[in-house]
Tab-separated table of C-alpha atoms in Angstrom:
chain	number	residue	atom	x	y	z
N	1138	MET	CA	9.965	-6.737	20.208
N	1139	ALA	CA	11.052	-4.094	17.701
N	1140	PRO	CA	8.696	-1.152	17.234
N	1141	LYS	CA	6.729	-1.085	14.021
N	1142	PRO	CA	8.476	1.145	11.472
N	1143	THR	CA	6.619	4.344	10.669
N	1144	GLU	CA	5.095	4.142	7.205
N	1145	GLY	CA	5.457	7.348	5.211
N	1146	LEU	CA	2.517	8.757	3.309
N	1147	ALA	CA	4.222	8.096	-0.032
N	1148	LYS	CA	4.634	4.398	0.753
N	1149	MET	CA	1.055	4.042	1.935
N	1150	LEU	CA	-0.233	5.709	-1.219
N	1151	ARG	CA	1.954	3.450	-3.361
N	1152	ILE	CA	0.660	0.322	-1.632
N	1153	THR	CA	-2.932	1.513	-2.043
N	1154	TRP	CA	-2.353	2.263	-5.733
N	1155	ASN	CA	-0.804	-1.165	-6.329
N	1156	MET	CA	-3.638	-2.947	-4.527
N	1157	LEU	CA	-6.293	-1.068	-6.467
N	1158	PHE	CA	-4.801	-0.874	-9.945
N	1159	LYS	CA	-1.845	-3.280	-10.272
N	1160	LYS	CA	-3.289	-6.566	-9.078
N	1161	PRO	CA	-1.716	-9.508	-10.945
N	1162	ALA	CA	-3.817	-12.325	-12.370
N	1163	GLY	CA	-4.868	-15.163	-10.114
N	1164	THR	CA	-5.507	-13.407	-6.818
N	1165	HIS	CA	-9.055	-14.822	-7.030
N	1166	PRO	CA	-9.810	-18.498	-7.751
N	1167	SER	CA	-11.154	-19.166	-11.226
N	1168	GLY	CA	-13.524	-21.879	-9.982
N	1169	SER	CA	-15.459	-22.859	-6.887
N	1170	ILE	CA	-13.611	-23.613	-3.659
N	1171	PRO	CA	-14.279	-27.250	-2.725
N	1172	LEU	CA	-15.698	-27.440	0.778
N	1173	ARG	CA	-17.634	-29.825	2.983
N	1174	THR	CA	-20.924	-28.486	4.220
N	1175	LEU	CA	-21.744	-29.016	7.874
N	1176	THR	CA	-24.885	-29.314	9.952
N	1177	ARG	CA	-25.454	-28.632	13.617
N	1178	ALA	CA	-26.206	-32.318	14.141
N	1179	GLN	CA	-22.810	-33.273	12.703
N	1180	LEU	CA	-21.016	-30.834	14.957
N	1181	GLU	CA	-22.911	-31.908	18.049
N	1182	ALA	CA	-22.019	-35.535	17.305
N	1183	ALA	CA	-18.353	-34.746	16.640
N	1184	PRO	CA	-15.736	-36.350	18.903
N	1185	GLU	CA	-13.789	-34.313	21.403
N	1186	ARG	CA	-10.807	-32.363	20.072
N	1187	SER	CA	-12.350	-31.865	16.635
N	1188	LEU	CA	-11.388	-28.800	14.596
N	1189	TYR	CA	-13.241	-27.456	11.563
N	1190	ARG	CA	-11.830	-24.654	9.466
N	1191	LEU	CA	-14.723	-22.442	8.358
N	1192	GLY	CA	-12.631	-19.944	6.387
N	1193	HIS	CA	-9.707	-17.518	6.670
N	1194	SER	CA	-8.815	-17.573	10.401
N	1195	THR	CA	-12.196	-18.849	11.605
N	1196	MET	CA	-11.864	-22.257	13.286
N	1197	LEU	CA	-14.492	-24.121	15.283
N	1198	ILE	CA	-12.918	-26.328	17.955
N	1199	LYS	CA	-14.692	-28.797	20.250
N	1200	LEU	CA	-12.995	-29.150	23.639
N	1201	ARG	CA	-14.452	-30.668	26.815
N	1202	GLY	CA	-17.932	-30.703	25.360
N	1203	GLY	CA	-17.858	-27.004	24.471
N	1204	TYR	CA	-17.453	-25.263	21.123
N	1205	TRP	CA	-14.872	-22.517	20.697
N	1206	LEU	CA	-14.702	-20.226	17.680
N	1207	THR	CA	-11.654	-18.208	16.644
N	1208	ASP	CA	-11.950	-14.856	14.834
N	1209	PRO	CA	-15.485	-15.422	13.473
N	1210	VAL	CA	-16.106	-13.761	10.105
N	1211	PHE	CA	-19.343	-14.857	8.409
N	1212	SER	CA	-20.083	-11.669	6.473
N	1213	GLU	CA	-19.798	-11.525	2.690
N	1214	ARG	CA	-16.987	-8.967	2.878
N	1215	ALA	CA	-14.068	-8.264	5.225
N	1216	SER	CA	-14.869	-4.583	5.190
N	1217	PRO	CA	-16.759	-1.830	7.016
N	1218	PHE	CA	-19.015	-1.687	3.952
N	1219	THR	CA	-21.468	-4.213	2.528
N	1220	TRP	CA	-20.950	-2.933	-1.024
N	1221	MET	CA	-17.149	-2.825	-1.326
N	1222	GLY	CA	-14.041	-4.451	0.059
N	1223	PRO	CA	-12.594	-7.997	-0.071
N	1224	LYS	CA	-15.366	-10.454	-0.929
N	1225	ARG	CA	-15.444	-14.105	0.131
N	1226	PHE	CA	-14.254	-16.765	-2.326
N	1227	HIS	CA	-16.664	-19.239	-0.710
N	1228	GLN	CA	-19.576	-19.364	1.691
N	1229	PRO	CA	-18.934	-20.720	5.203
N	1230	PRO	CA	-19.419	-24.513	5.407
N	1231	ILE	CA	-22.216	-23.856	7.896
N	1232	ALA	CA	-24.499	-20.847	8.246
N	1233	LEU	CA	-23.939	-18.759	11.332
N	1234	HIS	CA	-27.431	-19.422	12.702
N	1235	GLU	CA	-26.873	-23.186	12.390
N	1236	LEU	CA	-23.869	-23.212	14.727
N	1237	PRO	CA	-24.252	-25.017	18.040
N	1238	LEU	CA	-24.303	-22.890	21.170
N	1239	LEU	CA	-20.779	-21.616	21.757
N	1240	ARG	CA	-18.845	-21.920	24.979
N	1241	GLY	CA	-16.561	-19.149	23.826
N	1242	ILE	CA	-15.107	-16.947	21.106
N	1243	ILE	CA	-11.369	-16.237	20.970
N	1244	LEU	CA	-10.325	-13.044	19.166
N	1245	SER	CA	-6.815	-12.150	18.030
N	1246	HIS	CA	-7.325	-8.467	17.086
N	1247	ASP	CA	-9.808	-5.983	15.677
N	1248	HIS	CA	-9.159	-5.935	11.911
N	1249	TYR	CA	-12.182	-6.546	9.703
N	1250	ASP	CA	-11.013	-9.944	8.441
N	1251	HIS	CA	-10.838	-11.144	12.078
N	1252	LEU	CA	-13.440	-9.123	13.976
N	1253	ASP	CA	-16.743	-8.997	12.101
N	1254	ARG	CA	-19.310	-6.870	13.922
N	1255	TRP	CA	-22.314	-8.549	12.305
N	1256	SER	CA	-21.092	-12.000	13.340
N	1257	ILE	CA	-20.434	-10.860	16.901
N	1258	GLU	CA	-23.868	-9.279	17.201
N	1259	GLN	CA	-25.536	-12.459	15.943
N	1260	LEU	CA	-23.550	-14.651	18.343
N	1261	ALA	CA	-23.640	-12.396	21.394
N	1262	ALA	CA	-26.684	-13.996	23.013
N	1263	THR	CA	-25.669	-17.620	22.339
N	1264	THR	CA	-22.002	-17.408	23.391
N	1265	ASP	CA	-20.943	-17.776	27.014
N	1266	VAL	CA	-17.575	-15.993	27.020
N	1267	PHE	CA	-15.460	-13.780	24.787
N	1268	LEU	CA	-11.669	-13.819	25.163
N	1269	THR	CA	-9.914	-10.799	23.680
N	1270	PRO	CA	-6.673	-8.830	23.849
N	1271	LEU	CA	-6.827	-5.582	25.817
N	1272	GLY	CA	-9.187	-3.016	24.322
N	1273	VAL	CA	-10.859	-5.349	21.841
N	1274	GLY	CA	-13.379	-6.362	24.468
N	1275	ASP	CA	-14.423	-2.738	24.849
N	1276	ARG	CA	-15.527	-2.772	21.215
N	1277	LEU	CA	-17.679	-5.835	21.888
N	1278	ILE	CA	-19.307	-4.163	24.873
N	1279	GLU	CA	-20.053	-1.084	22.751
N	1280	TRP	CA	-21.765	-3.418	20.248
N	1281	GLY	CA	-24.046	-4.839	22.925
N	1282	VAL	CA	-22.163	-7.868	24.265
N	1283	ASP	CA	-22.783	-8.356	27.984
N	1284	ALA	CA	-19.699	-7.012	29.778
N	1285	ALA	CA	-19.848	-9.934	32.221
N	1286	LYS	CA	-19.064	-12.283	29.318
N	1287	VAL	CA	-15.971	-10.392	28.160
N	1288	HIS	CA	-12.477	-11.215	29.427
N	1289	GLN	CA	-9.663	-8.959	28.190
N	1290	LEU	CA	-6.111	-10.239	28.551
N	1291	ASP	CA	-2.677	-8.702	28.215
N	1292	TRP	CA	0.220	-10.690	26.766
N	1293	TRP	CA	1.196	-13.636	28.993
N	1294	GLN	CA	-2.051	-13.454	30.951
N	1295	GLY	CA	-4.142	-16.609	31.043
N	1296	ILE	CA	-7.596	-17.758	32.035
N	1297	GLU	CA	-8.983	-21.182	32.942
N	1298	ILE	CA	-12.470	-22.216	31.817
N	1299	ASP	CA	-13.886	-25.747	32.172
N	1300	GLY	CA	-10.373	-27.013	32.857
N	1301	LEU	CA	-9.042	-25.467	29.634
N	1302	ARG	CA	-6.231	-22.947	29.892
N	1303	MET	CA	-6.042	-20.100	27.346
N	1304	THR	CA	-3.065	-17.746	27.345
N	1305	ALA	CA	-2.699	-14.567	25.294
N	1306	ALA	CA	0.795	-14.406	23.819
N	1307	PRO	CA	2.718	-11.722	21.917
N	1308	ALA	CA	2.469	-11.113	18.186
N	1309	GLN	CA	3.974	-8.535	15.842
N	1310	HIS	CA	1.110	-6.747	14.152
N	1311	PHE	CA	-1.057	-3.623	14.552
N	1312	SER	CA	-4.702	-2.746	15.128
N	1313	GLY	CA	-7.435	-0.294	14.217
N	1314	ARG	CA	-10.704	-0.124	12.294
N	1315	THR	CA	-10.598	3.488	11.113
N	1316	PRO	CA	-7.861	5.951	10.086
N	1317	PHE	CA	-8.170	7.524	13.533
N	1318	ASP	CA	-7.858	4.639	16.029
N	1319	GLY	CA	-4.591	2.981	15.042
N	1320	ASN	CA	-3.077	0.733	17.726
N	1321	SER	CA	-5.646	1.759	20.312
N	1322	THR	CA	-6.264	-1.933	21.055
N	1323	LEU	CA	-3.892	-4.862	21.540
N	1324	TRP	CA	-3.341	-7.842	19.223
N	1325	ALA	CA	-2.305	-11.310	20.355
N	1326	SER	CA	-1.649	-14.909	19.513
N	1327	TRP	CA	-3.198	-17.619	21.698
N	1328	ALA	CA	-2.039	-20.822	23.342
N	1329	ILE	CA	-4.799	-23.299	24.201
N	1330	PHE	CA	-4.145	-26.153	26.641
N	1331	ASP	CA	-6.405	-29.156	27.209
N	1332	ASP	CA	-4.454	-31.418	29.574
N	1333	ASP	CA	-1.791	-32.942	27.309
N	1334	LEU	CA	-3.025	-31.199	24.138
N	1335	ARG	CA	-1.292	-27.924	23.223
N	1336	VAL	CA	-2.616	-25.777	20.355
N	1337	PHE	CA	-1.143	-22.486	19.130
N	1338	PHE	CA	-3.167	-19.945	17.129
N	1339	SER	CA	-0.986	-17.218	15.621
N	1340	GLY	CA	-3.606	-14.608	14.777
N	1341	ASP	CA	-1.876	-12.106	12.487
N	1342	THR	CA	1.829	-11.463	12.861
N	1343	GLY	CA	5.102	-10.779	11.202
N	1344	TYR	CA	8.081	-12.913	12.079
N	1345	PHE	CA	9.866	-11.837	15.275
N	1346	GLU	CA	12.083	-13.245	18.005
N	1347	GLY	CA	9.069	-13.548	20.277
N	1348	PHE	CA	8.203	-16.910	18.736
N	1349	LYS	CA	11.252	-18.432	20.405
N	1350	THR	CA	10.198	-16.998	23.743
N	1351	ILE	CA	6.664	-18.351	23.323
N	1352	GLY	CA	8.081	-21.751	22.447
N	1353	GLU	CA	10.297	-21.717	25.515
N	1354	LYS	CA	7.548	-20.547	27.890
N	1355	LEU	CA	4.467	-22.300	26.522
N	1356	GLY	CA	5.626	-24.952	24.061
N	1357	PRO	CA	6.034	-27.476	22.692
N	1358	PHE	CA	2.798	-27.480	20.678
N	1359	ASP	CA	1.062	-30.488	19.160
N	1360	ILE	CA	-0.268	-28.310	16.332
N	1361	THR	CA	0.229	-24.698	15.301
N	1362	LEU	CA	-2.475	-22.828	13.379
N	1363	MET	CA	-0.193	-20.417	11.572
N	1364	GLU	CA	-0.798	-17.358	9.443
N	1365	THR	CA	0.274	-18.227	5.881
N	1366	GLY	CA	-1.189	-15.721	3.463
N	1367	ALA	CA	-1.762	-12.038	2.658
N	1368	TYR	CA	2.007	-11.518	2.743
N	1369	ASP	CA	4.013	-9.150	0.562
N	1370	ALA	CA	7.455	-7.563	0.498
N	1371	GLN	CA	5.693	-4.204	0.857
N	1372	TRP	CA	4.516	-5.030	4.395
N	1373	PRO	CA	7.113	-7.397	5.918
N	1374	TYR	CA	6.493	-6.357	9.506
N	1375	VAL	CA	2.881	-7.497	9.844
N	1376	HIS	CA	2.576	-10.723	7.815
N	1377	MET	CA	4.981	-13.621	7.347
N	1378	GLN	CA	6.339	-15.071	4.144
N	1379	PRO	CA	5.873	-18.889	4.102
N	1380	GLU	CA	9.563	-19.393	4.922
N	1381	GLN	CA	9.039	-17.307	8.047
N	1382	THR	CA	5.881	-19.208	8.931
N	1383	LEU	CA	7.908	-22.404	8.859
N	1384	GLN	CA	10.658	-20.882	11.006
N	1385	ALA	CA	8.099	-19.562	13.495
N	1386	HIS	CA	6.628	-23.072	13.724
N	1387	LYS	CA	10.095	-24.414	14.523
N	1388	ASP	CA	10.671	-21.661	17.092
N	1389	LEU	CA	7.405	-22.596	18.785
N	1390	ARG	CA	8.564	-26.218	18.923
N	1391	GLY	CA	5.491	-27.249	16.988
N	1392	HIS	CA	4.799	-30.715	15.600
N	1393	TRP	CA	1.917	-30.480	13.086
N	1394	LEU	CA	1.571	-27.245	11.125
N	1395	MET	CA	-1.777	-26.046	9.760
N	1396	PRO	CA	-1.661	-22.963	7.491
N	1397	VAL	CA	-4.524	-20.487	7.940
N	1398	HIS	CA	-5.301	-16.878	6.927
N	1399	ASN	CA	-5.694	-17.939	3.304
N	1400	GLY	CA	-8.219	-19.324	0.839
N	1401	THR	CA	-11.124	-16.997	1.673
N	1402	PHE	CA	-10.271	-13.348	0.902
N	1403	ASP	CA	-8.048	-11.511	-1.577
N	1404	LEU	CA	-5.847	-9.411	0.711
N	1405	ALA	CA	-2.502	-9.295	-1.107
N	1406	MET	CA	-0.742	-9.428	-4.481
N	1407	HIS	CA	0.071	-13.146	-4.643
N	1408	ARG	CA	-1.980	-15.823	-6.400
N	1409	TRP	CA	-4.679	-17.084	-4.065
N	1410	GLU	CA	-3.288	-20.644	-3.962
N	1411	GLU	CA	0.375	-19.645	-3.630
N	1412	PRO	CA	0.485	-19.798	0.211
N	1413	PHE	CA	-0.650	-23.437	0.155
N	1414	GLU	CA	1.868	-24.451	-2.484
N	1415	ARG	CA	4.824	-22.672	-0.935
N	1416	ILE	CA	4.222	-23.964	2.584
N	1417	ALA	CA	3.625	-27.482	1.207
N	1418	MET	CA	7.005	-27.450	-0.527
N	1419	LEU	CA	8.750	-26.053	2.531
N	1420	ALA	CA	7.148	-28.558	4.893
N	1421	LEU	CA	8.205	-31.418	2.596
N	1422	GLU	CA	11.780	-30.148	2.444
N	1423	ASN	CA	11.933	-29.819	6.235
N	1424	ASN	CA	10.100	-33.044	7.091
N	1425	ILE	CA	7.370	-31.191	8.979
N	1426	PRO	CA	3.885	-32.771	9.014
N	1427	LEU	CA	1.429	-30.411	7.330
N	1428	ALA	CA	-2.352	-30.476	7.778
N	1429	THR	CA	-4.413	-28.916	4.980
N	1430	PRO	CA	-8.047	-29.875	5.601
N	1431	ARG	CA	-10.702	-28.528	3.240
N	1432	MET	CA	-13.011	-25.875	4.568
N	1433	GLY	CA	-15.495	-27.816	6.667
N	1434	GLU	CA	-13.394	-30.985	6.885
N	1435	ARG	CA	-12.879	-32.401	10.367
N	1436	LEU	CA	-9.350	-32.429	11.749
N	1437	ASP	CA	-8.655	-34.603	14.779
N	1438	LEU	CA	-6.386	-32.517	16.988
N	1439	ALA	CA	-5.316	-35.635	18.872
N	1440	SER	CA	-4.245	-37.334	15.643
N	1441	PRO	CA	-4.150	-34.903	12.678
N	1442	HIS	CA	-4.048	-36.050	9.063
N	1443	ALA	CA	-2.277	-34.423	6.142
N	1444	GLY	CA	-5.309	-33.703	3.978
N	1445	GLU	CA	-5.322	-33.273	0.214
N	1446	ARG	CA	-4.083	-30.507	-2.059
N	1447	TRP	CA	-7.698	-29.498	-2.536
N	1448	TRP	CA	-6.829	-26.053	-3.894
N	1449	ARG	CA	-5.606	-27.692	-7.105
N	1450	GLU	CA	-9.147	-28.831	-7.832
N	1451	THR	CA	-9.985	-25.155	-8.262
N	1452	GLU	CA	-6.894	-24.164	-10.239
N	1453	ARG	CA	-6.143	-26.997	-12.642
N	1454	ALA	CA	-4.454	-24.604	-15.059
N	1455	SER	CA	-1.766	-23.692	-12.531
N	1456	ALA	CA	-1.489	-27.144	-10.957
N	1457	THR	CA	0.938	-28.365	-13.614
N	1458	HIS	CA	3.394	-25.602	-12.695
N	1459	TRP	CA	3.307	-26.454	-8.996
N	1460	GLU	CA	3.495	-30.190	-9.594
N	1461	SER	CA	6.597	-29.666	-11.719
N	1462	ALA	CA	8.139	-27.513	-8.997
N	1463	MET	CA	7.394	-30.152	-6.373
N	1464	SER	CA	8.927	-32.931	-8.497
N	1465	VAL	CA	12.215	-31.024	-8.621
N	1466	LYS	CA	12.466	-31.019	-4.821
């Protein structure tokens, strides 16, 4: 894996200036995000191998009678502050305190839009295990999580729980929660195996050759939950353009593709719905089955469904443009 290029101060200041003062129109939805509210009773009655997207990269997955949560962020903002920083476009489909007891939480890295301290503190007592890349677990322990519950894995290390196998895999990203702790913890993608079911969760990553290696070692995958959002030409190393997401899915030898890391926070310069539209066009062109469930909509991992273009319900004004673009393909 190539080392991350060193970002000069001038570039970092330019990016910050553009994010603060040169935001284009449409990075926030103009209407309400359509979602399906959930109750604990619904989740407890859900069939095995059910997945519910709760927002951004937060997925609730039911496997072998247990509930697993990826990168839980239930706070109003993806930020160290309650009064500033990226604010949610929508509330979670279920309140944090209504969740069923969790068998485990799987964390990809320590950025604020993936590791939310308030959520972790609320879930610490009702979650059996926490799976993290190296160093991230130390943060949880500092926040009061029982050290006996925390399992920290290096790339290619795996753990078996209740017959499920979870393996931490490489990713191309970075870490840190302050200006002074950059890359002091590891970041990872995750492969989840339940007998014949293989699920890949990308976490955050730029495109790199490691996807081919993961596909060769751990694939093929029945479904890939792939970062598709918060990309920009200004930071090509750490987030993928939709074309790269599609190529990574191919490298992984994935079947169904589900785009995540979108639809909840404004973290880039593109229109909020652009990641959905671009990956939908690319998947159609490449004959790749795409799953786009609404927030809170059940996805059957054993037999996924395509879902609707629900984001167009929020952005009717821009839907005509995208529909015209799709008709040309």
